[in-house]
Amino acid sequence: MNTTFSCVGCGKCCTDHHVPLTLDEARMWADDGGQVIVLVEAFLPNGLGLPVAQREHAERRSAVVRSGTTEARVAITFAAYNTGRCRNLDDENLCRIYERRPLVCRIYPMEINPHIPLNIAAKECPPESWETGPQLILGGELVDRELAQLIERSRQADRADIQVKERICASLGIHTTALKGDGFTAYLPDMTAFAATLDQLRSQPLAQQASEWQFHLSGDDIASQVLASGARVVTEVPVNYAFISLRAA
């Protein structure tokens, strides 16, 4: 596969997209007055919710927690909360923080997840973005070595940050997850508390004890499978989070 790419400045990639952030980027986003959204998914030791081919990647970016009488592995994403245009996009579709923009913005249109190949049809860029410009992929291989290094940095941060992210969630009362593949739970924490907790936990040794989590699920059929594994399932209506279902209607 050969792919060329050139940004035409349409601003679509900066509109209605929650951009994953490293811990440093999340702290910067808070300092700049932005809102961070916390997205949570998890899978179980028996593999429920996780394709076999993705297990190694998923385990490396997840933290071991308790749920009922079993363990679960929870993956947590801190992302810039963008409904509509990104707060840093100016009237000419230029980024106001371009020199310090997040890693995920720097690697676009490539993906962080190694199991998600570049799919032009899934991108919102206009056709002319893919018709001219430098070679992005040649013979199925990424051409730009610097871009490849940025992608690896982003993946490594995703893995390295997970324990602190889990501790931040525990401190903020975030303890309900979705099952991977079934959905996400989404939280909008108070940013003053979020920043203070992040600073505190990064400056002290992390507790070794695994915290307790529960699952919010899309239906009774999924819930019965999770309950059978020994995990805890919540049945109350969400109060401090939203459930985003990935299940086909």
PDB file of N, CA, C and O in Angstrom, residues 158-226:
ATOM      1  N   ASP A 158       1.456   5.959  26.860  1.00  0.00           N
ATOM      2  CA  ASP A 158       0.184   5.313  27.149  1.00  0.00           C
ATOM      3  C   ASP A 158       0.378   4.170  28.137  1.00  0.00           C
ATOM      4  O   ASP A 158      -0.442   3.953  29.041  1.00  0.00           O
ATOM      5  N   ARG A 159       1.489   3.443  27.978  1.00  0.00           N
ATOM      6  CA  ARG A 159       1.772   2.316  28.879  1.00  0.00           C
ATOM      7  C   ARG A 159       2.339   2.792  30.216  1.00  0.00           C
ATOM      8  O   ARG A 159       1.936   2.319  31.278  1.00  0.00           O
ATOM      9  N   ALA A 160       3.266   3.743  30.161  1.00  0.00           N
ATOM     10  CA  ALA A 160       3.967   4.176  31.366  1.00  0.00           C
ATOM     11  C   ALA A 160       3.069   4.943  32.330  1.00  0.00           C
ATOM     12  O   ALA A 160       3.282   4.927  33.543  1.00  0.00           O
ATOM     13  N   ASP A 161       2.052   5.617  31.808  1.00  0.00           N
ATOM     14  CA  ASP A 161       1.203   6.473  32.631  1.00  0.00           C
ATOM     15  C   ASP A 161       0.085   5.728  33.343  1.00  0.00           C
ATOM     16  O   ASP A 161      -0.577   6.304  34.222  1.00  0.00           O
ATOM     17  N   ILE A 162      -0.167   4.463  33.001  1.00  0.00           N
ATOM     18  CA  ILE A 162      -1.400   3.811  33.415  1.00  0.00           C
ATOM     19  C   ILE A 162      -1.548   3.689  34.935  1.00  0.00           C
ATOM     20  O   ILE A 162      -2.639   3.874  35.479  1.00  0.00           O
ATOM     21  N   GLN A 163      -0.464   3.401  35.649  1.00  0.00           N
ATOM     22  CA  GLN A 163      -0.596   3.237  37.100  1.00  0.00           C
ATOM     23  C   GLN A 163      -0.993   4.546  37.778  1.00  0.00           C
ATOM     24  O   GLN A 163      -1.827   4.560  38.691  1.00  0.00           O
ATOM     25  N   VAL A 164      -0.403   5.652  37.335  1.00  0.00           N
ATOM     26  CA  VAL A 164      -0.758   6.955  37.903  1.00  0.00           C
ATOM     27  C   VAL A 164      -2.201   7.304  37.531  1.00  0.00           C
ATOM     28  O   VAL A 164      -2.966   7.819  38.356  1.00  0.00           O
ATOM     29  N   LYS A 165      -2.596   7.013  36.300  1.00  0.00           N
ATOM     30  CA  LYS A 165      -3.973   7.289  35.885  1.00  0.00           C
ATOM     31  C   LYS A 165      -4.968   6.530  36.769  1.00  0.00           C
ATOM     32  O   LYS A 165      -5.995   7.078  37.178  1.00  0.00           O
ATOM     33  N   GLU A 166      -4.663   5.274  37.068  1.00  0.00           N
ATOM     34  CA  GLU A 166      -5.577   4.477  37.889  1.00  0.00           C
ATOM     35  C   GLU A 166      -5.670   5.048  39.300  1.00  0.00           C
ATOM     36  O   GLU A 166      -6.759   5.116  39.890  1.00  0.00           O
ATOM     37  N   ARG A 167      -4.544   5.502  39.845  1.00  0.00           N
ATOM     38  CA  ARG A 167      -4.538   6.101  41.179  1.00  0.00           C
ATOM     39  C   ARG A 167      -5.305   7.421  41.188  1.00  0.00           C
ATOM     40  O   ARG A 167      -5.996   7.749  42.158  1.00  0.00           O
ATOM     41  N   ILE A 168      -5.167   8.201  40.125  1.00  0.00           N
ATOM     42  CA  ILE A 168      -5.926   9.452  40.017  1.00  0.00           C
ATOM     43  C   ILE A 168      -7.420   9.145  40.017  1.00  0.00           C
ATOM     44  O   ILE A 168      -8.207   9.798  40.716  1.00  0.00           O
ATOM     45  N   CYS A 169      -7.815   8.148  39.238  1.00  0.00           N
ATOM     46  CA  CYS A 169      -9.224   7.770  39.192  1.00  0.00           C
ATOM     47  C   CYS A 169      -9.727   7.354  40.569  1.00  0.00           C
ATOM     48  O   CYS A 169     -10.821   7.768  40.999  1.00  0.00           O
ATOM     49  N   ALA A 170      -8.951   6.540  41.267  1.00  0.00           N
ATOM     50  CA  ALA A 170      -9.350   6.096  42.600  1.00  0.00           C
ATOM     51  C   ALA A 170      -9.534   7.281  43.540  1.00  0.00           C
ATOM     52  O   ALA A 170     -10.503   7.337  44.314  1.00  0.00           O
ATOM     53  N   SER A 171      -8.627   8.242  43.457  1.00  0.00           N
ATOM     54  CA  SER A 171      -8.695   9.418  44.333  1.00  0.00           C
ATOM     55  C   SER A 171      -9.882  10.313  44.003  1.00  0.00           C
ATOM     56  O   SER A 171     -10.426  10.989  44.879  1.00  0.00           O
ATOM     57  N   LEU A 172     -10.298  10.328  42.742  1.00  0.00           N
ATOM     58  CA  LEU A 172     -11.410  11.178  42.314  1.00  0.00           C
ATOM     59  C   LEU A 172     -12.762  10.460  42.377  1.00  0.00           C
ATOM     60  O   LEU A 172     -13.780  11.030  41.975  1.00  0.00           O
ATOM     61  N   GLY A 173     -12.778   9.226  42.859  1.00  0.00           N
ATOM     62  CA  GLY A 173     -14.032   8.490  42.965  1.00  0.00           C
ATOM     63  C   GLY A 173     -14.509   7.896  41.656  1.00  0.00           C
ATOM     64  O   GLY A 173     -15.698   7.600  41.485  1.00  0.00           O
ATOM     65  N   ILE A 174     -13.590   7.704  40.734  1.00  0.00           N
ATOM     66  CA  ILE A 174     -13.909   7.073  39.448  1.00  0.00           C
ATOM     67  C   ILE A 174     -13.615   5.583  39.580  1.00  0.00           C
ATOM     68  O   ILE A 174     -12.460   5.180  39.701  1.00  0.00           O
ATOM     69  N   HIS A 175     -14.659   4.772  39.580  1.00  0.00           N
ATOM     70  CA  HIS A 175     -14.453   3.334  39.814  1.00  0.00           C
ATOM     71  C   HIS A 175     -15.415   2.455  39.024  1.00  0.00           C
ATOM     72  O   HIS A 175     -15.582   1.272  39.337  1.00  0.00           O
ATOM     73  N   THR A 176     -16.071   3.007  38.013  1.00  0.00           N
ATOM     74  CA  THR A 176     -16.953   2.212  37.161  1.00  0.00           C
ATOM     75  C   THR A 176     -16.402   2.194  35.746  1.00  0.00           C
ATOM     76  O   THR A 176     -16.113   3.245  35.171  1.00  0.00           O
ATOM     77  N   THR A 177     -16.237   1.010  35.203  1.00  0.00           N
ATOM     78  CA  THR A 177     -15.682   0.830  33.865  1.00  0.00           C
ATOM     79  C   THR A 177     -16.679   0.130  32.958  1.00  0.00           C
ATOM     80  O   THR A 177     -17.618  -0.522  33.435  1.00  0.00           O
ATOM     81  N   ALA A 178     -16.484   0.258  31.683  1.00  0.00           N
ATOM     82  CA  ALA A 178     -17.209  -0.550  30.702  1.00  0.00           C
ATOM     83  C   ALA A 178     -16.357  -1.768  30.349  1.00  0.00           C
ATOM     84  O   ALA A 178     -15.162  -1.821  30.677  1.00  0.00           O
ATOM     85  N   LEU A 179     -16.957  -2.743  29.696  1.00  0.00           N
ATOM     86  CA  LEU A 179     -16.221  -3.892  29.189  1.00  0.00           C
ATOM     87  C   LEU A 179     -15.661  -3.540  27.815  1.00  0.00           C
ATOM     88  O   LEU A 179     -16.375  -2.987  26.965  1.00  0.00           O
ATOM     89  N   LYS A 180     -14.399  -3.835  27.603  1.00  0.00           N
ATOM     90  CA  LYS A 180     -13.767  -3.521  26.324  1.00  0.00           C
ATOM     91  C   LYS A 180     -14.571  -4.143  25.183  1.00  0.00           C
ATOM     92  O   LYS A 180     -14.932  -5.311  25.217  1.00  0.00           O
ATOM     93  N   GLY A 181     -14.852  -3.351  24.174  1.00  0.00           N
ATOM     94  CA  GLY A 181     -15.641  -3.801  23.044  1.00  0.00           C
ATOM     95  C   GLY A 181     -17.130  -3.559  23.200  1.00  0.00           C
ATOM     96  O   GLY A 181     -17.872  -3.530  22.210  1.00  0.00           O
ATOM     97  N   ASP A 182     -17.572  -3.385  24.459  1.00  0.00           N
ATOM     98  CA  ASP A 182     -18.988  -3.146  24.734  1.00  0.00           C
ATOM     99  C   ASP A 182     -19.271  -1.652  24.886  1.00  0.00           C
ATOM    100  O   ASP A 182     -20.392  -1.206  24.648  1.00  0.00           O
ATOM    101  N   GLY A 183     -18.260  -0.884  25.296  1.00  0.00           N
ATOM    102  CA  GLY A 183     -18.459   0.543  25.467  1.00  0.00           C
ATOM    103  C   GLY A 183     -17.355   1.187  26.275  1.00  0.00           C
ATOM    104  O   GLY A 183     -16.289   0.596  26.510  1.00  0.00           O
ATOM    105  N   PHE A 184     -17.598   2.410  26.678  1.00  0.00           N
ATOM    106  CA  PHE A 184     -16.707   3.168  27.563  1.00  0.00           C
ATOM    107  C   PHE A 184     -17.563   3.833  28.640  1.00  0.00           C
ATOM    108  O   PHE A 184     -18.722   4.180  28.397  1.00  0.00           O
ATOM    109  N   THR A 185     -16.986   4.026  29.818  1.00  0.00           N
ATOM    110  CA  THR A 185     -17.561   4.981  30.750  1.00  0.00           C
ATOM    111  C   THR A 185     -16.784   6.282  30.583  1.00  0.00           C
ATOM    112  O   THR A 185     -15.572   6.267  30.359  1.00  0.00           O
ATOM    113  N   ALA A 186     -17.490   7.404  30.671  1.00  0.00           N
ATOM    114  CA  ALA A 186     -16.881   8.710  30.413  1.00  0.00           C
ATOM    115  C   ALA A 186     -17.164   9.655  31.576  1.00  0.00           C
ATOM    116  O   ALA A 186     -18.319   9.825  31.986  1.00  0.00           O
ATOM    117  N   TYR A 187     -16.108  10.261  32.083  1.00  0.00           N
ATOM    118  CA  TYR A 187     -16.196  11.170  33.226  1.00  0.00           C
ATOM    119  C   TYR A 187     -15.645  12.538  32.837  1.00  0.00           C
ATOM    120  O   TYR A 187     -14.669  12.631  32.076  1.00  0.00           O
ATOM    121  N   LEU A 188     -16.237  13.591  33.401  1.00  0.00           N
ATOM    122  CA  LEU A 188     -15.732  14.952  33.252  1.00  0.00           C
ATOM    123  C   LEU A 188     -15.404  15.483  34.651  1.00  0.00           C
ATOM    124  O   LEU A 188     -16.232  16.134  35.297  1.00  0.00           O
ATOM    125  N   PRO A 189     -14.189  15.201  35.133  1.00  0.00           N
ATOM    126  CA  PRO A 189     -13.844  15.593  36.503  1.00  0.00           C
ATOM    127  C   PRO A 189     -13.685  17.101  36.657  1.00  0.00           C
ATOM    128  O   PRO A 189     -13.408  17.817  35.692  1.00  0.00           O
ATOM    129  N   ASP A 190     -13.877  17.571  37.885  1.00  0.00           N
ATOM    130  CA  ASP A 190     -13.551  18.961  38.205  1.00  0.00           C
ATOM    131  C   ASP A 190     -12.061  19.158  37.962  1.00  0.00           C
ATOM    132  O   ASP A 190     -11.226  18.403  38.492  1.00  0.00           O
ATOM    133  N   MET A 191     -11.697  20.159  37.170  1.00  0.00           N
ATOM    134  CA  MET A 191     -10.318  20.272  36.733  1.00  0.00           C
ATOM    135  C   MET A 191      -9.376  20.768  37.816  1.00  0.00           C
ATOM    136  O   MET A 191      -8.179  20.464  37.791  1.00  0.00           O
ATOM    137  N   THR A 192      -9.869  21.521  38.782  1.00  0.00           N
ATOM    138  CA  THR A 192      -9.017  21.933  39.899  1.00  0.00           C
ATOM    139  C   THR A 192      -8.613  20.714  40.714  1.00  0.00           C
ATOM    140  O   THR A 192      -7.441  20.522  41.054  1.00  0.00           O
ATOM    141  N   ALA A 193      -9.605  19.844  41.004  1.00  0.00           N
ATOM    142  CA  ALA A 193      -9.318  18.619  41.751  1.00  0.00           C
ATOM    143  C   ALA A 193      -8.452  17.678  40.926  1.00  0.00           C
ATOM    144  O   ALA A 193      -7.545  17.019  41.461  1.00  0.00           O
ATOM    145  N   PHE A 194      -8.723  17.604  39.638  1.00  0.00           N
ATOM    146  CA  PHE A 194      -7.943  16.732  38.754  1.00  0.00           C
ATOM    147  C   PHE A 194      -6.467  17.138  38.762  1.00  0.00           C
ATOM    148  O   PHE A 194      -5.574  16.293  38.943  1.00  0.00           O
ATOM    149  N   ALA A 195      -6.191  18.428  38.567  1.00  0.00           N
ATOM    150  CA  ALA A 195      -4.804  18.903  38.515  1.00  0.00           C
ATOM    151  C   ALA A 195      -4.097  18.699  39.848  1.00  0.00           C
ATOM    152  O   ALA A 195      -2.938  18.270  39.888  1.00  0.00           O
ATOM    153  N   ALA A 196      -4.787  18.988  40.947  1.00  0.00           N
ATOM    154  CA  ALA A 196      -4.176  18.832  42.267  1.00  0.00           C
ATOM    155  C   ALA A 196      -3.862  17.366  42.560  1.00  0.00           C
ATOM    156  O   ALA A 196      -2.795  17.038  43.104  1.00  0.00           O
ATOM    157  N   THR A 197      -4.775  16.471  42.187  1.00  0.00           N
ATOM    158  CA  THR A 197      -4.567  15.039  42.411  1.00  0.00           C
ATOM    159  C   THR A 197      -3.421  14.524  41.553  1.00  0.00           C
ATOM    160  O   THR A 197      -2.588  13.740  42.017  1.00  0.00           O
ATOM    161  N   LEU A 198      -3.374  14.961  40.303  1.00  0.00           N
ATOM    162  CA  LEU A 198      -2.291  14.557  39.410  1.00  0.00           C
ATOM    163  C   LEU A 198      -0.939  14.970  39.990  1.00  0.00           C
ATOM    164  O   LEU A 198       0.006  14.173  40.052  1.00  0.00           O
ATOM    165  N   ASP A 199      -0.844  16.219  40.443  1.00  0.00           N
ATOM    166  CA  ASP A 199       0.412  16.718  41.015  1.00  0.00           C
ATOM    167  C   ASP A 199       0.811  15.928  42.261  1.00  0.00           C
ATOM    168  O   ASP A 199       1.978  15.565  42.444  1.00  0.00           O
ATOM    169  N   GLN A 200      -0.169  15.652  43.104  1.00  0.00           N
ATOM    170  CA  GLN A 200       0.110  14.938  44.352  1.00  0.00           C
ATOM    171  C   GLN A 200       0.610  13.520  44.094  1.00  0.00           C
ATOM    172  O   GLN A 200       1.614  13.080  44.674  1.00  0.00           O
ATOM    173  N   LEU A 201      -0.067  12.804  43.210  1.00  0.00           N
ATOM    174  CA  LEU A 201       0.272  11.406  42.989  1.00  0.00           C
ATOM    175  C   LEU A 201       1.562  11.228  42.197  1.00  0.00           C
ATOM    176  O   LEU A 201       2.234  10.201  42.325  1.00  0.00           O
ATOM    177  N   ARG A 202       1.929  12.211  41.407  1.00  0.00           N
ATOM    178  CA  ARG A 202       3.195  12.111  40.671  1.00  0.00           C
ATOM    179  C   ARG A 202       4.393  12.415  41.554  1.00  0.00           C
ATOM    180  O   ARG A 202       5.529  12.125  41.176  1.00  0.00           O
ATOM    181  N   SER A 203       4.145  12.973  42.733  1.00  0.00           N
ATOM    182  CA  SER A 203       5.248  13.358  43.609  1.00  0.00           C
ATOM    183  C   SER A 203       5.452  12.399  44.771  1.00  0.00           C
ATOM    184  O   SER A 203       6.291  12.625  45.632  1.00  0.00           O
ATOM    185  N   GLN A 204       4.678  11.300  44.800  1.00  0.00           N
ATOM    186  CA  GLN A 204       4.805  10.351  45.899  1.00  0.00           C
ATOM    187  C   GLN A 204       4.737   8.928  45.371  1.00  0.00           C
ATOM    188  O   GLN A 204       4.219   8.690  44.276  1.00  0.00           O
ATOM    189  N   PRO A 205       5.284   7.966  46.128  1.00  0.00           N
ATOM    190  CA  PRO A 205       5.227   6.564  45.691  1.00  0.00           C
ATOM    191  C   PRO A 205       3.772   6.103  45.562  1.00  0.00           C
ATOM    192  O   PRO A 205       2.910   6.479  46.353  1.00  0.00           O
ATOM    193  N   LEU A 206       3.517   5.288  44.557  1.00  0.00           N
ATOM    194  CA  LEU A 206       2.164   4.807  44.335  1.00  0.00           C
ATOM    195  C   LEU A 206       1.838   3.649  45.271  1.00  0.00           C
ATOM    196  O   LEU A 206       2.693   2.808  45.556  1.00  0.00           O
ATOM    197  N   ALA A 207       0.601   3.609  45.742  1.00  0.00           N
ATOM    198  CA  ALA A 207       0.147   2.503  46.577  1.00  0.00           C
ATOM    199  C   ALA A 207       0.153   1.219  45.763  1.00  0.00           C
ATOM    200  O   ALA A 207      -0.193   1.217  44.583  1.00  0.00           O
ATOM    201  N   GLN A 208       0.508   0.118  46.389  1.00  0.00           N
ATOM    202  CA  GLN A 208       0.595  -1.163  45.692  1.00  0.00           C
ATOM    203  C   GLN A 208      -0.720  -1.911  45.687  1.00  0.00           C
ATOM    204  O   GLN A 208      -0.935  -2.798  44.875  1.00  0.00           O
ATOM    205  N   GLN A 209      -1.637  -1.555  46.586  1.00  0.00           N
ATOM    206  CA  GLN A 209      -2.894  -2.277  46.696  1.00  0.00           C
ATOM    207  C   GLN A 209      -3.815  -1.942  45.525  1.00  0.00           C
ATOM    208  O   GLN A 209      -4.044  -0.769  45.210  1.00  0.00           O
ATOM    209  N   ALA A 210      -4.357  -2.961  44.897  1.00  0.00           N
ATOM    210  CA  ALA A 210      -5.275  -2.754  43.775  1.00  0.00           C
ATOM    211  C   ALA A 210      -6.614  -2.234  44.294  1.00  0.00           C
ATOM    212  O   ALA A 210      -7.104  -2.671  45.335  1.00  0.00           O
ATOM    213  N   SER A 211      -7.191  -1.290  43.586  1.00  0.00           N
ATOM    214  CA  SER A 211      -8.468  -0.731  44.004  1.00  0.00           C
ATOM    215  C   SER A 211      -9.626  -1.545  43.426  1.00  0.00           C
ATOM    216  O   SER A 211      -9.441  -2.414  42.576  1.00  0.00           O
ATOM    217  N   GLU A 212     -10.831  -1.249  43.894  1.00  0.00           N
ATOM    218  CA  GLU A 212     -12.028  -2.005  43.515  1.00  0.00           C
ATOM    219  C   GLU A 212     -12.789  -1.265  42.421  1.00  0.00           C
ATOM    220  O   GLU A 212     -13.086  -0.072  42.533  1.00  0.00           O
ATOM    221  N   TRP A 213     -13.126  -1.988  41.345  1.00  0.00           N
ATOM    222  CA  TRP A 213     -13.887  -1.427  40.235  1.00  0.00           C
ATOM    223  C   TRP A 213     -15.133  -2.260  39.982  1.00  0.00           C
ATOM    224  O   TRP A 213     -15.214  -3.422  40.379  1.00  0.00           O
ATOM    225  N   GLN A 214     -16.089  -1.659  39.294  1.00  0.00           N
ATOM    226  CA  GLN A 214     -17.309  -2.355  38.897  1.00  0.00           C
ATOM    227  C   GLN A 214     -17.588  -2.063  37.427  1.00  0.00           C
ATOM    228  O   GLN A 214     -17.069  -1.107  36.861  1.00  0.00           O
ATOM    229  N   PHE A 215     -18.410  -2.918  36.824  1.00  0.00           N
ATOM    230  CA  PHE A 215     -18.692  -2.823  35.387  1.00  0.00           C
ATOM    231  C   PHE A 215     -20.084  -2.257  35.118  1.00  0.00           C
ATOM    232  O   PHE A 215     -21.055  -2.664  35.754  1.00  0.00           O
ATOM    233  N   HIS A 216     -20.165  -1.353  34.163  1.00  0.00           N
ATOM    234  CA  HIS A 216     -21.439  -0.909  33.592  1.00  0.00           C
ATOM    235  C   HIS A 216     -21.502  -1.542  32.197  1.00  0.00           C
ATOM    236  O   HIS A 216     -20.578  -1.385  31.400  1.00  0.00           O
ATOM    237  N   LEU A 217     -22.615  -2.221  31.896  1.00  0.00           N
ATOM    238  CA  LEU A 217     -22.704  -3.001  30.667  1.00  0.00           C
ATOM    239  C   LEU A 217     -23.941  -2.630  29.865  1.00  0.00           C
ATOM    240  O   LEU A 217     -24.896  -2.042  30.378  1.00  0.00           O
ATOM    241  N   SER A 218     -23.925  -2.986  28.581  1.00  0.00           N
ATOM    242  CA  SER A 218     -24.982  -2.544  27.671  1.00  0.00           C
ATOM    243  C   SER A 218     -26.252  -3.367  27.745  1.00  0.00           C
ATOM    244  O   SER A 218     -27.310  -2.919  27.301  1.00  0.00           O
ATOM    245  N   GLY A 219     -26.158  -4.591  28.286  1.00  0.00           N
ATOM    246  CA  GLY A 219     -27.356  -5.435  28.307  1.00  0.00           C
ATOM    247  C   GLY A 219     -27.213  -6.596  29.265  1.00  0.00           C
ATOM    248  O   GLY A 219     -26.118  -6.915  29.750  1.00  0.00           O
ATOM    249  N   ASP A 220     -28.329  -7.271  29.532  1.00  0.00           N
ATOM    250  CA  ASP A 220     -28.340  -8.375  30.492  1.00  0.00           C
ATOM    251  C   ASP A 220     -27.508  -9.554  30.016  1.00  0.00           C
ATOM    252  O   ASP A 220     -26.948 -10.303  30.834  1.00  0.00           O
ATOM    253  N   ASP A 221     -27.436  -9.764  28.695  1.00  0.00           N
ATOM    254  CA  ASP A 221     -26.676 -10.903  28.191  1.00  0.00           C
ATOM    255  C   ASP A 221     -25.190 -10.742  28.497  1.00  0.00           C
ATOM    256  O   ASP A 221     -24.521 -11.690  28.938  1.00  0.00           O
ATOM    257  N   ILE A 222     -24.677  -9.535  28.300  1.00  0.00           N
ATOM    258  CA  ILE A 222     -23.275  -9.260  28.630  1.00  0.00           C
ATOM    259  C   ILE A 222     -23.079  -9.290  30.139  1.00  0.00           C
ATOM    260  O   ILE A 222     -22.091  -9.841  30.650  1.00  0.00           O
ATOM    261  N   ALA A 223     -24.026  -8.720  30.870  1.00  0.00           N
ATOM    262  CA  ALA A 223     -23.924  -8.673  32.332  1.00  0.00           C
ATOM    263  C   ALA A 223     -23.841 -10.070  32.935  1.00  0.00           C
ATOM    264  O   ALA A 223     -23.085 -10.312  33.881  1.00  0.00           O
ATOM    265  N   SER A 224     -24.604 -11.007  32.385  1.00  0.00           N
ATOM    266  CA  SER A 224     -24.597 -12.372  32.936  1.00  0.00           C
ATOM    267  C   SER A 224     -23.231 -13.022  32.763  1.00  0.00           C
ATOM    268  O   SER A 224     -22.766 -13.768  33.641  1.00  0.00           O
ATOM    269  N   GLN A 225     -22.560 -12.747  31.664  1.00  0.00           N
ATOM    270  CA  GLN A 225     -21.230 -13.300  31.436  1.00  0.00           C
ATOM    271  C   GLN A 225     -20.202 -12.699  32.397  1.00  0.00           C
ATOM    272  O   GLN A 225     -19.333 -13.399  32.921  1.00  0.00           O
ATOM    273  N   VAL A 226     -20.312 -11.402  32.621  1.00  0.00           N
ATOM    274  CA  VAL A 226     -19.379 -10.730  33.528  1.00  0.00           C
ATOM    275  C   VAL A 226     -19.621 -11.179  34.965  1.00  0.00           C
ATOM    276  O   VAL A 226     -18.672 -11.450  35.720  1.00  0.00           O
TER     277      VAL A 226
END
